[in-house]
mmCIF file of C-alpha atoms in Angstrom:
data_model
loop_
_atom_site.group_PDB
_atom_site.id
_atom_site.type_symbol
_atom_site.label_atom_id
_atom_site.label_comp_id
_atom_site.label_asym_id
_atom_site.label_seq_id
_atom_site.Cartn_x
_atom_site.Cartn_y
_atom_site.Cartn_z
ATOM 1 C CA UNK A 99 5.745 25.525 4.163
ATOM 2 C CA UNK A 100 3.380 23.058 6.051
ATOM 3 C CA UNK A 101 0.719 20.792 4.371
ATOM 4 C CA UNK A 102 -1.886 23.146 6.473
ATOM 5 C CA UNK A 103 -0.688 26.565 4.570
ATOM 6 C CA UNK A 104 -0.721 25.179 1.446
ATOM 7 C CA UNK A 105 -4.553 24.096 1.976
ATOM 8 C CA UNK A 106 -4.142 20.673 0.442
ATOM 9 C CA UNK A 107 -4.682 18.274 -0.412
ATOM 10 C CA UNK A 108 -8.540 18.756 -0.872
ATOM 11 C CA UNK A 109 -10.657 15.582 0.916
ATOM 12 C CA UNK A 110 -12.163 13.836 -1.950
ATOM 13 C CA UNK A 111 -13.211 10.152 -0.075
ATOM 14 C CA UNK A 112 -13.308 7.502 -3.238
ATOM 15 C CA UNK A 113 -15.600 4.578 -3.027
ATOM 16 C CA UNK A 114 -14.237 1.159 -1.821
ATOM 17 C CA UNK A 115 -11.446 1.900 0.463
ATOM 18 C CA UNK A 116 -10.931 1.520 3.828
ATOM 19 C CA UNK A 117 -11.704 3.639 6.679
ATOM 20 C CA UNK A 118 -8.337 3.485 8.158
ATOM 21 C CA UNK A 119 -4.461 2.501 7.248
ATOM 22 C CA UNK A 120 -2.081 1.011 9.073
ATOM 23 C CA UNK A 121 1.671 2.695 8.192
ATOM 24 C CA UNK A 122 4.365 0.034 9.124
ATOM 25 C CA UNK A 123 7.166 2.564 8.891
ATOM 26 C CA UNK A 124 10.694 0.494 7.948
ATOM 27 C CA UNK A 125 12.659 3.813 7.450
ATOM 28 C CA UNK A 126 15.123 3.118 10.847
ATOM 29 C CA UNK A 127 15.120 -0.297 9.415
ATOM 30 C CA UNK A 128 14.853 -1.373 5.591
ATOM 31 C CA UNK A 129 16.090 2.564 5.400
ATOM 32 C CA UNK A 130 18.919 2.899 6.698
ATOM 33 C CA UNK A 131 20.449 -0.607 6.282
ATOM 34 C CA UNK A 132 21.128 0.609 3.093
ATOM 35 C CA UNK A 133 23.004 3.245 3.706
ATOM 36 C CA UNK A 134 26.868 3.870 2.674
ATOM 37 C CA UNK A 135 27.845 5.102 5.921
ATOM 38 C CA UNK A 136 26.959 4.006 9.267
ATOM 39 C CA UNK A 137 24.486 6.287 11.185
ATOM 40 C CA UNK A 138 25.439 6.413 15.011
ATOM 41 C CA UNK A 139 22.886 5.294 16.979
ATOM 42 C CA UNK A 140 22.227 8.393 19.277
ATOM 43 C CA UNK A 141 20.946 9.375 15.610
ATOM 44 C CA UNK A 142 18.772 6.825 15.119
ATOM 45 C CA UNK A 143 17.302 6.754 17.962
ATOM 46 C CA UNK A 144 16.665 10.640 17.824
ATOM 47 C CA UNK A 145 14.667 9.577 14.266
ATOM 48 C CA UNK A 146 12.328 6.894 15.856
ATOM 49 C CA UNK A 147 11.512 9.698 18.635
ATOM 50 C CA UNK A 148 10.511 11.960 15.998
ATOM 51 C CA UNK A 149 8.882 9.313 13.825
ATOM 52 C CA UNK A 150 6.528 8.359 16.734
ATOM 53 C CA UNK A 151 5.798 11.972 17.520
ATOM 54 C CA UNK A 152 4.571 12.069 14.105
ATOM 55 C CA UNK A 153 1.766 9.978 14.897
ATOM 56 C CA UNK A 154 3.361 7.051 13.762
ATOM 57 C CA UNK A 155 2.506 4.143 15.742
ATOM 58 C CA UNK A 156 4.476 1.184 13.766
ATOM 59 C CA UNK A 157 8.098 1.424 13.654
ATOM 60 C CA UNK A 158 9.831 -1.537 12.593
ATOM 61 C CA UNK A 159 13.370 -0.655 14.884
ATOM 62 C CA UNK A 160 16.334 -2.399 13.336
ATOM 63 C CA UNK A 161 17.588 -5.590 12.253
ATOM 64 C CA UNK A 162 19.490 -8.406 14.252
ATOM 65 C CA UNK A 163 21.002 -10.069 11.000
ATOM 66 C CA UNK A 164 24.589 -10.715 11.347
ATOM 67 C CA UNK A 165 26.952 -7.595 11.385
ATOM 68 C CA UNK A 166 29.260 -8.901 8.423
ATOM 69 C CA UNK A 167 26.039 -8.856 6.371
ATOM 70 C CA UNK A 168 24.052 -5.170 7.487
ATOM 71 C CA UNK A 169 27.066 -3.447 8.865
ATOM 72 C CA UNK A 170 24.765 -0.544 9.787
ATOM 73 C CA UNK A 171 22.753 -2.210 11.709
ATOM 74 C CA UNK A 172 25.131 -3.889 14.064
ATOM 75 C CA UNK A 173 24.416 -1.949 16.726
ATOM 76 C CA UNK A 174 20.246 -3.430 16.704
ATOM 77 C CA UNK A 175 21.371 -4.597 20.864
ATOM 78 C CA UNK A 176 22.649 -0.905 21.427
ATOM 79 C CA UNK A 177 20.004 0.746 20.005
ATOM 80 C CA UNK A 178 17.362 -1.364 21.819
ATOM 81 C CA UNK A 179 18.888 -0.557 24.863
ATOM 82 C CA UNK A 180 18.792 3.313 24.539
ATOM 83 C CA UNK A 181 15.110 2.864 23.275
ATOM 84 C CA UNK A 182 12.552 5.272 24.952
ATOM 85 C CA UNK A 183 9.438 3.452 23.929
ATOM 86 C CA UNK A 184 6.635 5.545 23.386
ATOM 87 C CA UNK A 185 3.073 4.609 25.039
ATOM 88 C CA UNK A 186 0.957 2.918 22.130
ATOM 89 C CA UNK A 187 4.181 2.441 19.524
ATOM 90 C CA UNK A 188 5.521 -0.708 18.755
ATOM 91 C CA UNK A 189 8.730 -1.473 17.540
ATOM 92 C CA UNK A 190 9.400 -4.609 15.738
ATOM 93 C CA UNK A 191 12.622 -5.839 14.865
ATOM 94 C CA UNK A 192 13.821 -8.286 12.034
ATOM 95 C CA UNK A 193 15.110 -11.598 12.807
ATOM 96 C CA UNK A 194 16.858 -13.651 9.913
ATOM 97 C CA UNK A 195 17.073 -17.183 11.917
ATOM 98 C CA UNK A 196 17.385 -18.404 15.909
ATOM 99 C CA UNK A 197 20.565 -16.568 16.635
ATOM 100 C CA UNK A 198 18.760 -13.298 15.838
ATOM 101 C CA UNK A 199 15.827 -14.791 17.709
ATOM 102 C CA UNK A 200 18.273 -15.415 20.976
ATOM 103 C CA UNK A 201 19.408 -11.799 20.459
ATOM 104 C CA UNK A 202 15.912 -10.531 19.853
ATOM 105 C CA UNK A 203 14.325 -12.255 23.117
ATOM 106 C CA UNK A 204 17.658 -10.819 24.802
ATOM 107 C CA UNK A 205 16.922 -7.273 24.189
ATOM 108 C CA UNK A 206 12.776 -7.675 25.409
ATOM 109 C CA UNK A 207 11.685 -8.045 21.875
ATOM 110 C CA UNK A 208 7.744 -8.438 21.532
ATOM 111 C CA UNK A 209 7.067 -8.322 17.934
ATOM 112 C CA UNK A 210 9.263 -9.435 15.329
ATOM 113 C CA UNK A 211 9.593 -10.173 11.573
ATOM 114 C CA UNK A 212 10.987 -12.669 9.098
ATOM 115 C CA UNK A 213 12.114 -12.818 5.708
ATOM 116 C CA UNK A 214 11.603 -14.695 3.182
ATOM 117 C CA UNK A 215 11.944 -15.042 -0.702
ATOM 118 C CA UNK A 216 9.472 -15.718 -3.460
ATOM 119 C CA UNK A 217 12.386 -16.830 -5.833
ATOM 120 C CA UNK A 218 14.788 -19.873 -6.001
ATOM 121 C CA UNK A 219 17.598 -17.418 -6.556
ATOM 122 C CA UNK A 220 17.521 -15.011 -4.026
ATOM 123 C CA UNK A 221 16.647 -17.467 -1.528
ATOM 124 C CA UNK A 222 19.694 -18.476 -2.687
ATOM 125 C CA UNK A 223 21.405 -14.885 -2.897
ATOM 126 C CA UNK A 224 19.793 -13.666 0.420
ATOM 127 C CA UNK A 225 19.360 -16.206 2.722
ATOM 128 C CA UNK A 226 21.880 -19.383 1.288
ATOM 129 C CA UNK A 227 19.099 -21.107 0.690
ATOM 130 C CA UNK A 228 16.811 -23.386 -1.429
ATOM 131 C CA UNK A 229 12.956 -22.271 -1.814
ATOM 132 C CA UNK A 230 12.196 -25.085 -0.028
ATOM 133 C CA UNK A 231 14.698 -25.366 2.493
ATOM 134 C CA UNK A 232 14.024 -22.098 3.716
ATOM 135 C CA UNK A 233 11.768 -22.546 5.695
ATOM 136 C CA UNK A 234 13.364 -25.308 7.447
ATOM 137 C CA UNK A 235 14.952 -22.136 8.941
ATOM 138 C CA UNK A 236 11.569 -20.481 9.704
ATOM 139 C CA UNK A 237 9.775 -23.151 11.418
ATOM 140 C CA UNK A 238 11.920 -23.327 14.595
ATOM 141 C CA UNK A 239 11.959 -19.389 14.774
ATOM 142 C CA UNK A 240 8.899 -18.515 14.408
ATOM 143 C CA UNK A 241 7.442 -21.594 17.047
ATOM 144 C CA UNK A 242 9.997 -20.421 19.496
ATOM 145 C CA UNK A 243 8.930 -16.537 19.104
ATOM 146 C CA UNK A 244 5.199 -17.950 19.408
ATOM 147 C CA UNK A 245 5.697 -19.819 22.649
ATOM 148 C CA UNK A 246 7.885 -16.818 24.253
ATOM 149 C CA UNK A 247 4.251 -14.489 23.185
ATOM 150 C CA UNK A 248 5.963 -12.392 20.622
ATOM 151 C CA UNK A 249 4.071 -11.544 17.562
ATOM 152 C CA UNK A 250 5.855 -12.743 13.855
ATOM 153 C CA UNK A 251 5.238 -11.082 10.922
ATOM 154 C CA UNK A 252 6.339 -12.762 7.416
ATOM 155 C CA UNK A 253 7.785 -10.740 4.778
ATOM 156 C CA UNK A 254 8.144 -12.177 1.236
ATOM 157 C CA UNK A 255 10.104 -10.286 -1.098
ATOM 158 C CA UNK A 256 10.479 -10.993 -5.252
ATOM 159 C CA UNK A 257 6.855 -11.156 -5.035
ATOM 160 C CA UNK A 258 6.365 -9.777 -8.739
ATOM 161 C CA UNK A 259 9.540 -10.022 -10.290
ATOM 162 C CA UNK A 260 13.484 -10.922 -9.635
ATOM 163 C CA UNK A 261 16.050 -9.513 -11.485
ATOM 164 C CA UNK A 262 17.412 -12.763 -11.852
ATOM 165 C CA UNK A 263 14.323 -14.978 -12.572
ATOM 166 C CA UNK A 264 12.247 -12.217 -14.464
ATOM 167 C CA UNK A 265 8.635 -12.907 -14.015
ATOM 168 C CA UNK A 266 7.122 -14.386 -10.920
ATOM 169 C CA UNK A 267 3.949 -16.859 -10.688
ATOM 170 C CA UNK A 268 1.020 -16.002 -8.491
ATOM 171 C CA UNK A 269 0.935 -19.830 -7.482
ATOM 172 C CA UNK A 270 4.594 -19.735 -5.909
ATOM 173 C CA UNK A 271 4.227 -16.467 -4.111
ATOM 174 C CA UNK A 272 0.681 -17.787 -2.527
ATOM 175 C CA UNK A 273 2.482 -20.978 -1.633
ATOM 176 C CA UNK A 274 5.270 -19.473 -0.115
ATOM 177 C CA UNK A 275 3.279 -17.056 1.873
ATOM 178 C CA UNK A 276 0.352 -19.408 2.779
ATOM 179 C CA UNK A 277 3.208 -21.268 4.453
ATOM 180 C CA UNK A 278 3.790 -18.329 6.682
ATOM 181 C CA UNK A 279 0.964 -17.896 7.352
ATOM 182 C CA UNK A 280 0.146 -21.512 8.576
ATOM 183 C CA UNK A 281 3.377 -21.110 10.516
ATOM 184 C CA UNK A 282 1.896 -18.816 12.465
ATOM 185 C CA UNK A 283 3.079 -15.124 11.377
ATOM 186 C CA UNK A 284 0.174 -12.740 12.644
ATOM 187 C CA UNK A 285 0.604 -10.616 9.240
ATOM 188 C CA UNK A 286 2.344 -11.411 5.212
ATOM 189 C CA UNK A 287 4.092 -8.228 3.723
ATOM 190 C CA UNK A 288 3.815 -8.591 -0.041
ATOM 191 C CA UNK A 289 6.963 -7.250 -1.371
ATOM 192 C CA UNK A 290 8.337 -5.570 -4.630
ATOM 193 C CA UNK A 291 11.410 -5.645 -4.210
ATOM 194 C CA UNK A 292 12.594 -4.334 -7.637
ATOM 195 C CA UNK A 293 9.657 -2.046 -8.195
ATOM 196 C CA UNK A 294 8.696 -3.655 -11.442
ATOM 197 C CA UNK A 295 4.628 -4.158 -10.339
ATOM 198 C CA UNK A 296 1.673 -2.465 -12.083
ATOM 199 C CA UNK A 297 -1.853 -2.043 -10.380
ATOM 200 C CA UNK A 298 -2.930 -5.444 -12.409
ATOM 201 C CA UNK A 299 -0.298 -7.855 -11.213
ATOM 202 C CA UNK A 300 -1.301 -5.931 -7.560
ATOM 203 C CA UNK A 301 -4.799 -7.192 -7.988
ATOM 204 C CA UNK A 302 -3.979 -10.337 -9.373
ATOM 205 C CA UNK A 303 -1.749 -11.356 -6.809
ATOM 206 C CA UNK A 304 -4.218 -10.906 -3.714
ATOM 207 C CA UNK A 305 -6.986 -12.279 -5.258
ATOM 208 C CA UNK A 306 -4.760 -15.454 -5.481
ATOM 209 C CA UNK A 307 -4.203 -15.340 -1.568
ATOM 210 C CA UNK A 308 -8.685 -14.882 -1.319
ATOM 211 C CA UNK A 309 -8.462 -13.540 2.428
ATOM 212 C CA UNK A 310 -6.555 -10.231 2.281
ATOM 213 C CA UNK A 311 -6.966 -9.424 6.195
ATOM 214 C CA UNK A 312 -3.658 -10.665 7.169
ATOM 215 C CA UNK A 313 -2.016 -9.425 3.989
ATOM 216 C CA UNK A 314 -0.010 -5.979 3.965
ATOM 217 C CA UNK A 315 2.248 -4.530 0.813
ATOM 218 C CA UNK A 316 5.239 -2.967 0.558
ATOM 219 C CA UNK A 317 6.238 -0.943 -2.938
ATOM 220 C CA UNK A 318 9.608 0.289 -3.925
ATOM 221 C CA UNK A 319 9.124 3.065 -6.221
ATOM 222 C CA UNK A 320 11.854 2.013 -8.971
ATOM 223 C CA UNK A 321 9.659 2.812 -12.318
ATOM 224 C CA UNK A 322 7.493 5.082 -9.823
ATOM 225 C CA UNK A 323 4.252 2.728 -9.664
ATOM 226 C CA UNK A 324 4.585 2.588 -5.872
ATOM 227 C CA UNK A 325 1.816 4.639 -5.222
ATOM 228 C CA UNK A 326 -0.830 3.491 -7.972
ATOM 229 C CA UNK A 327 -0.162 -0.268 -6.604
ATOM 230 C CA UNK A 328 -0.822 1.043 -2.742
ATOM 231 C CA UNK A 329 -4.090 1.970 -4.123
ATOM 232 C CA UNK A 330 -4.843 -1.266 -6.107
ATOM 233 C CA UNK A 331 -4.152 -3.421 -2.792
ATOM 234 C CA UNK A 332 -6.864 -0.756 -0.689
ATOM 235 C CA UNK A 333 -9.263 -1.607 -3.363
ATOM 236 C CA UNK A 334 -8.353 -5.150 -2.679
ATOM 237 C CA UNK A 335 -9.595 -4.399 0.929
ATOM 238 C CA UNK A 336 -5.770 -4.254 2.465
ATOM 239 C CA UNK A 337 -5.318 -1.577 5.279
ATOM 240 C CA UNK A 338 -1.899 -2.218 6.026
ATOM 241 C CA UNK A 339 0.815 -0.183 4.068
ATOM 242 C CA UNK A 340 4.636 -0.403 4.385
ATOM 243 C CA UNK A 341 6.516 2.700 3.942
ATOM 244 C CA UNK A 342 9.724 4.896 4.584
ATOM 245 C CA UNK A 343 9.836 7.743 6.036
ATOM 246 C CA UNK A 344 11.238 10.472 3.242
ATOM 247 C CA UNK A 345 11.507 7.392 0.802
ATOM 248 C CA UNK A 346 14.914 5.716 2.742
ATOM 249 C CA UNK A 347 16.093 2.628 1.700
ATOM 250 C CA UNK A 348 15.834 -0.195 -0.802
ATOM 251 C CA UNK A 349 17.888 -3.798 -1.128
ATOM 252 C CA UNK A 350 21.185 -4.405 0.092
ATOM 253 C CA UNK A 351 20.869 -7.579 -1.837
ATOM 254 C CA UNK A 352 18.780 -6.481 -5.232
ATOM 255 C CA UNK A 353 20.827 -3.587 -7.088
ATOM 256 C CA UNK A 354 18.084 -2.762 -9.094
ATOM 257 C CA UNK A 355 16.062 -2.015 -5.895
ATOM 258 C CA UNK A 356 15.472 1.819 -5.414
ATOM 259 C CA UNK A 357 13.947 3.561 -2.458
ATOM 260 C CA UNK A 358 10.725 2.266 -1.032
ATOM 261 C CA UNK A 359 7.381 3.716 -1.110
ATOM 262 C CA UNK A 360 7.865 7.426 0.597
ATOM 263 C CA UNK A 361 5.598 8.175 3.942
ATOM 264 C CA UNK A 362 5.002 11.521 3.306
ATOM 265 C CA UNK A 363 3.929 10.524 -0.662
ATOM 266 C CA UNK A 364 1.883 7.714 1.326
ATOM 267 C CA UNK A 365 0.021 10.365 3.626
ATOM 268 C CA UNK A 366 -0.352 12.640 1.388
ATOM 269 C CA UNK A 367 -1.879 10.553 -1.025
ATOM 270 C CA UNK A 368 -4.470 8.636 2.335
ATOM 271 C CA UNK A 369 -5.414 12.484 3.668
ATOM 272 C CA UNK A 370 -6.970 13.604 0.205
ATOM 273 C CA UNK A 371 -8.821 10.439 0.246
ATOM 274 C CA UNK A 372 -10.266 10.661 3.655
ATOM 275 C CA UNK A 373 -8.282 7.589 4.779
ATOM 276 C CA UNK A 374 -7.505 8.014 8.497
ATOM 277 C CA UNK A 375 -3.598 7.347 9.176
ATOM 278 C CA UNK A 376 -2.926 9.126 12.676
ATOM 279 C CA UNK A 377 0.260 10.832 11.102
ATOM 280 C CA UNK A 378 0.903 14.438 11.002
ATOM 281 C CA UNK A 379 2.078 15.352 8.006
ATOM 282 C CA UNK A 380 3.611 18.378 9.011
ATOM 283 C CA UNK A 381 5.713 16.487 12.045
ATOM 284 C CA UNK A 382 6.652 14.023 9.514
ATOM 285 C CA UNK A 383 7.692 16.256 6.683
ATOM 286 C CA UNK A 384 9.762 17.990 9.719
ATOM 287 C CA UNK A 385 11.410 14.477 10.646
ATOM 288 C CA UNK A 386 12.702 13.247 7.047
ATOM 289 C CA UNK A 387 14.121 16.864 6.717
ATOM 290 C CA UNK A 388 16.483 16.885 9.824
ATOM 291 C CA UNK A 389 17.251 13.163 8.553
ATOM 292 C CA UNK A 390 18.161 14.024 5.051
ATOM 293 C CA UNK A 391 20.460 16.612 6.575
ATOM 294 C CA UNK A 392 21.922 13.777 8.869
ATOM 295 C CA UNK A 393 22.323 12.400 5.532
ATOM 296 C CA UNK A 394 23.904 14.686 3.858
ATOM 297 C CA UNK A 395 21.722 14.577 1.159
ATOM 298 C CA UNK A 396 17.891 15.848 0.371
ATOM 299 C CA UNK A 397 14.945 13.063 0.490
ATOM 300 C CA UNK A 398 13.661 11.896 -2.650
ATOM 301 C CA UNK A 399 10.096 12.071 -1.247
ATOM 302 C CA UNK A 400 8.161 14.316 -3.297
ATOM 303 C CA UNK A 401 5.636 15.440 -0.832
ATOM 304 C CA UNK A 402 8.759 16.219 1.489
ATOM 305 C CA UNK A 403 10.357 18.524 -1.405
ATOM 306 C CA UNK A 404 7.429 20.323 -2.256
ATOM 307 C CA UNK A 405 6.832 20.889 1.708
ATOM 308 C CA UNK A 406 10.206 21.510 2.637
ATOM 309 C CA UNK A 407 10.585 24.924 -0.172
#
């Protein structure tokens, strides 16, 4: 049962949001990197097909972290290869240091992404480490991407709370993204990584960063705010959401990290508002079926459940 038979949702526009959204779909990335099995790439290359004929026009591709790290994404060069880009679709890719840039700039790469942490100890965890020391890894990436022309985003995760640290300050996450941003990265993603936000801290956060146009967010839905934060940020003024398609994925490195943010739950949520997305919901709902089934499981999206009967 489509989204059209069911004749909802109902377009009810509410005041202050933005005309438009930007989806940065990480469900071939952030998705399936968590994974317990290893998805062969004819797969996932069959998934970003149907993800961009869903109207999806962001799709963040793979990963070229090290293998030993994200076994299921060591085939990011493999996959790239076999890549039919679509006209209008971009694919960026995420980069942990210079070796994934050389591999990156190898494979025709023009948009890519770093990561970074909020939080002394996952820096630590995640990326070996300091706070401050990593960006001593950032700098020569992201000025070697620049001067090649390829876009950088910045993604800082722990951005509300770390399952080691507990509570995060505004002040650290604005210096640590501000930093990105004065880097050079086109875009900050705001991340939850544990799913521990509420609307307030959401609010509280961006109007400690002042200028929200570069900022995007990405929820995980692990004490199911992930929705009711998306909204606080597009009251904020952000029009860039991150989100997986039939809620894939969470944090290889963060336990306590459950799926992010569902697509479907996204879109549903943007058409009853009026919020223009370009996705077919239908098409979409379609796409994280034949995954789940890939998967051997169903999709904890609940738009995708209800759609799917």
């Amino acid at each position: 049962m489509g989204a059209r038979e069911v004749g909802l949702p109902d377009v009810v526009p509410s005041g202050s949001l933005p005309s438009r959204v930007t989806i940065w779909e990480v469900g071939a990335r952030d998705g399936l990197q968590n994974e317990s099995v290893v998805v062969p790439v004819s797969v996932k290359l069959e998934f970003l097909d149907r993800l961009a004929a869903a109207g999806l026009s962001v799709l963040e591709a793979t990963s070229f972290v090290h293998p030993k790290w994200v076994p299921q994404l060591a085939d990011a060069a493999e996959l790239l290869a076999g890549l039919s880009a679509r006209p209008g679709v971009v694919y960026p890719v995420l980069v942990p240091n210079e070796r994934g840039l050389d591999r990156a700039l190898e494979a025709g790469v023009s948009h890519i992404a770093i990561f970074a942490s909020a939080t002394e100890t996952f820096a630590s965890r995640n990326l070996n480490r300091t706070l401050d020391s990593q960006f001593e890894m950032f700098e020569p990436t992201v000025s070697r991407a620049l001067a090649a022309g390829v876009d950088v985003r910045g993604y800082v995760s722990m951005c509300f709370g770390d399952p080691w640290e507990g509570a995060v300050s505004r002040s650290q996450v604005v210096a640590v993204g501000e930093r990105l941003l004065e880097m050079g990265c086109s875009q900050l993603s705001l991340g939850d990584t544990i799913g521990v936000a509420t609307p307030g801290q959401v609010e509280s956060l961006l109007e400690g960063f002042g200028d929200v146009s570069r900022l995007a967010v990405h929820f995980h839905d692990t004490y199911g705010q992930a929705l009711s934060n998306t909204l606080a940020a597009l009251r904020c003024g952000v029009t860039t959401v991150d989100s997986s398609a039939g809620g894939l994925g969470g944090c290889p490195y963060a336990e306590s990290a459950t799926g992010n943010l569902a697509t479907e739950d996204l879109v549903w949520m943007l058409d009853g508002l009026g919020i223009e997305t370009g996705v077919d919901l239908d098409k979409l709902v379609e796409c994280s079926v034949w995954m789940a089934e890939q998967l051997g499981r169903p999709s904890p999206s609940r738009v995708v459940r209800a759609l799917a009967k």
